């Protein structure tokens, strides 16, 4: 997964906005364009971003992971509700 703090922040920006631009990132982090390119290259190697001319977009794989996590949370909540309802039918000392 993401190795350094700057790359993690770039990834979080991608999750929020689905795209980032080199120029804005160089200004925000006060680093060279080449540094940002290497960060985006790292995210692309990890399958989290797809580099574009002048920036990067969130990869479908990363986007799918985010959606899967949200779905799992919904499923977990539904399972808990079912368990609580089922437990209400069990009487004391019943197995």
XYZ file of N, CA and C in Angstrom:
285
model
N 0.852 -1.186 0.000
C 0.000 0.000 0.000
C 0.890 1.239 0.000
N 0.287 2.366 0.146
C 0.966 3.651 0.071
C 2.053 3.750 1.141
N 3.278 4.164 0.724
C 4.424 4.131 1.623
C 4.639 5.410 2.437
N 4.546 6.554 1.834
C 4.865 7.760 2.603
C 3.657 8.676 2.776
N 3.824 9.627 3.661
C 2.720 10.515 4.043
C 2.180 11.319 2.857
N 3.082 11.867 2.041
C 2.645 12.678 0.900
C 1.838 11.838 -0.092
N 2.336 10.642 -0.372
C 1.637 9.766 -1.306
C 0.285 9.351 -0.732
N 0.229 9.120 0.572
C -1.045 8.791 1.233
C -2.030 9.945 1.089
N -1.542 11.173 1.283
C -2.419 12.342 1.137
C -2.912 12.496 -0.298
N -2.042 12.225 -1.253
C -2.454 12.295 -2.662
C -3.540 11.254 -2.926
N -3.346 10.060 -2.384
C -4.353 9.003 -2.568
C -5.687 9.405 -1.940
N -5.648 10.005 -0.765
C -6.885 10.463 -0.112
C -7.575 11.535 -0.954
N -6.772 12.402 -1.590
C -7.343 13.410 -2.489
C -8.002 12.739 -3.681
N -7.371 11.691 -4.191
C -7.952 10.943 -5.309
C -9.276 10.303 -4.904
N -9.324 9.730 -3.704
C -10.567 9.117 -3.242
C -11.686 10.150 -3.140
N -11.337 11.333 -2.711
C -12.336 12.393 -2.532
C -12.758 13.015 -3.866
N -11.774 13.333 -4.717
C -12.058 14.094 -5.944
C -12.027 13.265 -7.228
N -11.493 12.041 -7.147
C -11.339 11.130 -8.273
C -10.336 11.593 -9.320
N -9.688 12.767 -9.113
C -8.631 13.210 -10.010
C -7.759 14.238 -9.297
N -6.489 14.277 -9.686
C -5.547 15.262 -9.155
C -4.689 15.770 -10.311
N -4.092 16.952 -10.099
C -3.274 17.564 -11.139
C -1.879 17.857 -10.604
N -0.860 17.547 -11.423
C 0.530 17.740 -11.026
C 0.795 19.157 -10.534
N 0.358 20.141 -11.288
C 0.656 21.536 -10.946
C 0.120 21.889 -9.559
N -1.108 21.503 -9.281
C -1.695 21.807 -7.984
C -0.963 21.063 -6.863
N -0.577 19.807 -7.129
C 0.128 19.018 -6.120
C 1.509 19.586 -5.825
N 2.218 20.059 -6.864
C 3.547 20.638 -6.636
C 3.440 21.894 -5.776
N 2.408 22.682 -5.987
C 2.197 23.890 -5.185
C 1.790 23.533 -3.756
N 0.913 22.580 -3.624
C 0.405 22.184 -2.315
C 1.507 21.599 -1.425
N 2.326 20.704 -1.994
C 3.349 20.019 -1.208
C 4.722 20.689 -1.291
N 4.826 21.733 -2.137
C 6.085 22.460 -2.311
C 7.248 21.516 -2.670
N 6.985 20.690 -3.672
C 7.996 19.759 -4.199
C 8.051 19.915 -5.711
N 9.042 19.282 -6.327
C 9.199 19.398 -7.782
C 8.154 18.557 -8.517
N 7.990 18.903 -9.780
C 7.080 18.163 -10.649
C 7.516 16.698 -10.750
N 8.813 16.468 -10.795
C 9.338 15.101 -10.899
C 8.994 14.285 -9.652
N 9.015 14.906 -8.490
C 8.658 14.212 -7.248
C 7.203 13.766 -7.296
N 6.334 14.655 -7.761
C 4.909 14.315 -7.876
C 4.725 13.204 -8.895
N 5.451 13.269 -9.994
C 5.346 12.209 -11.004
C 5.723 10.850 -10.417
N 6.789 10.825 -9.605
C 7.192 9.561 -8.973
C 6.124 9.072 -7.991
N 5.528 10.001 -7.249
C 4.451 9.621 -6.318
C 3.272 9.019 -7.078
N 2.889 9.661 -8.168
C 1.766 9.165 -8.965
C 2.119 7.831 -9.636
N 3.376 7.693 -10.009
C 3.836 6.432 -10.597
C 3.716 5.306 -9.557
N 4.077 5.603 -8.317
C 3.957 4.614 -7.242
C 2.496 4.211 -7.047
N 1.602 5.191 -7.033
C 0.171 4.892 -6.884
C -0.333 4.059 -8.062
N 0.182 4.343 -9.248
C -0.229 3.576 -10.423
C 0.276 2.132 -10.328
N 1.506 1.939 -9.867
C 2.053 0.586 -9.705
C 1.239 -0.222 -8.707
N 0.709 0.459 -7.697
C -0.094 -0.206 -6.673
C -1.537 -0.420 -7.124
N -1.859 0.076 -8.316
C -3.204 -0.114 -8.858
C -4.234 0.836 -8.289
N -3.776 1.918 -7.658
C -4.692 2.849 -7.009
C -5.027 4.053 -7.883
N -4.186 4.321 -8.885
C -4.385 5.486 -9.749
C -3.982 5.134 -11.170
N -4.479 5.941 -12.094
C -4.070 5.848 -13.493
C -3.558 7.228 -13.867
N -2.285 7.270 -14.295
C -1.699 8.561 -14.650
C -2.294 9.073 -15.952
N -2.477 10.368 -15.995
C -2.976 11.030 -17.198
C -2.013 12.159 -17.542
N -2.243 12.804 -18.647
C -1.420 13.956 -19.014
C -1.680 15.066 -17.998
N -0.676 15.364 -17.172
C -0.805 16.454 -16.209
C -1.417 16.059 -14.881
N -1.583 14.771 -14.617
C -2.157 14.379 -13.335
C -2.455 12.900 -13.262
N -3.506 12.570 -12.529
C -3.910 11.170 -12.378
C -5.380 11.112 -11.995
N -5.987 9.968 -12.274
C -7.375 9.718 -11.877
C -7.402 8.459 -11.021
N -8.423 8.339 -10.231
C -8.605 7.161 -9.396
C -8.838 5.959 -10.294
N -8.138 4.871 -10.016
C -8.320 3.682 -10.855
C -9.643 3.007 -10.523
N -10.167 2.268 -11.481
C -11.413 1.531 -11.252
C -11.245 0.526 -10.137
N -10.066 -0.067 -10.046
C -9.777 -1.054 -9.003
C -9.881 -0.409 -7.617
N -9.278 0.761 -7.440
C -9.333 1.458 -6.154
C -10.752 1.893 -5.848
N -11.448 2.376 -6.868
C -12.831 2.806 -6.701
C -13.699 1.625 -6.290
N -13.459 0.464 -6.900
C -14.221 -0.742 -6.578
C -13.960 -1.163 -5.135
N -12.684 -1.068 -4.684
C -12.355 -1.406 -3.291
C -13.156 -0.543 -2.334
N -13.244 0.739 -2.629
C -13.980 1.672 -1.776
C -15.455 1.289 -1.713
N -16.044 0.974 -2.872
C -17.451 0.573 -2.920
C -17.668 -0.749 -2.197
N -16.716 -1.700 -2.345
C -16.825 -2.995 -1.672
C -16.814 -2.823 -0.163
N -15.964 -1.933 0.337
C -15.874 -1.692 1.775
C -17.183 -1.124 2.299
N -17.772 -0.184 1.560
C -19.056 0.386 1.972
C -20.137 -0.691 1.981
N -20.130 -1.567 0.969
C -21.124 -2.630 0.882
C -20.962 -3.602 2.048
N -19.714 -3.939 2.380
C -19.455 -4.840 3.496
C -19.982 -4.251 4.792
N -19.827 -2.953 4.988
C -20.325 -2.298 6.190
C -21.839 -2.410 6.269
N -22.522 -2.206 5.152
C -23.977 -2.330 5.112
C -24.397 -3.763 5.429
N -23.676 -4.724 4.865
C -23.991 -6.131 5.114
C -23.784 -6.468 6.582
N -22.692 -5.976 7.169
C -22.435 -6.223 8.592
C -23.559 -5.656 9.461
N -24.034 -4.473 9.140
C -25.138 -3.864 9.904
C -26.403 -4.715 9.785
N -26.676 -5.194 8.579
C -27.857 -6.035 8.370
C -27.747 -7.346 9.139
N -26.552 -7.918 9.140
C -26.341 -9.171 9.874
C -26.556 -8.958 11.372
N -26.051 -7.841 11.898
C -26.244 -7.542 13.320
C -27.729 -7.422 13.665
N -28.478 -6.762 12.803
C -29.927 -6.613 13.046
C -30.607 -7.979 13.080
N -30.216 -8.847 12.144
C -30.802 -10.193 12.088
C -30.455 -10.964 13.359
N -29.198 -10.876 13.789
C -28.773 -11.582 15.009
C -29.545 -11.097 16.225
N -29.685 -9.796 16.349
C -30.422 -9.253 17.497
C -31.872 -9.715 17.491
N -32.477 -9.740 16.328
C -33.864 -10.189 16.224
C -33.958 -11.676 16.583
N -33.019 -12.477 16.071
C -33.015 -13.911 16.368
C -32.811 -14.161 17.859
N -31.946 -13.377 18.472
C -31.688 -13.542 19.904
C -32.930 -13.228 20.738
N -33.788 -12.381 20.225
C -34.997 -12.035 20.984
C -35.956 -13.221 21.084
N -35.793 -14.223 20.207
C -36.655 -15.409 20.237
C -36.129 -16.489 21.179
N -34.898 -16.364 21.619
C -34.288 -17.364 22.490
C -34.641 -17.037 23.942
N -35.182 -18.037 24.629
C -35.562 -17.833 26.020
C -34.395 -18.191 26.927
N -34.442 -17.751 28.184
C -33.379 -18.040 29.155
C -33.089 -19.520 29.234
N -31.816 -19.864 29.338
C -31.301 -21.232 29.480
C -31.665 -22.129 28.292
N -31.998 -21.544 27.185
C -32.302 -22.295 25.968
C -31.070 -22.302 25.083
N -30.752 -23.430 24.472
C -29.584 -23.497 23.601
C -29.970 -23.680 22.166
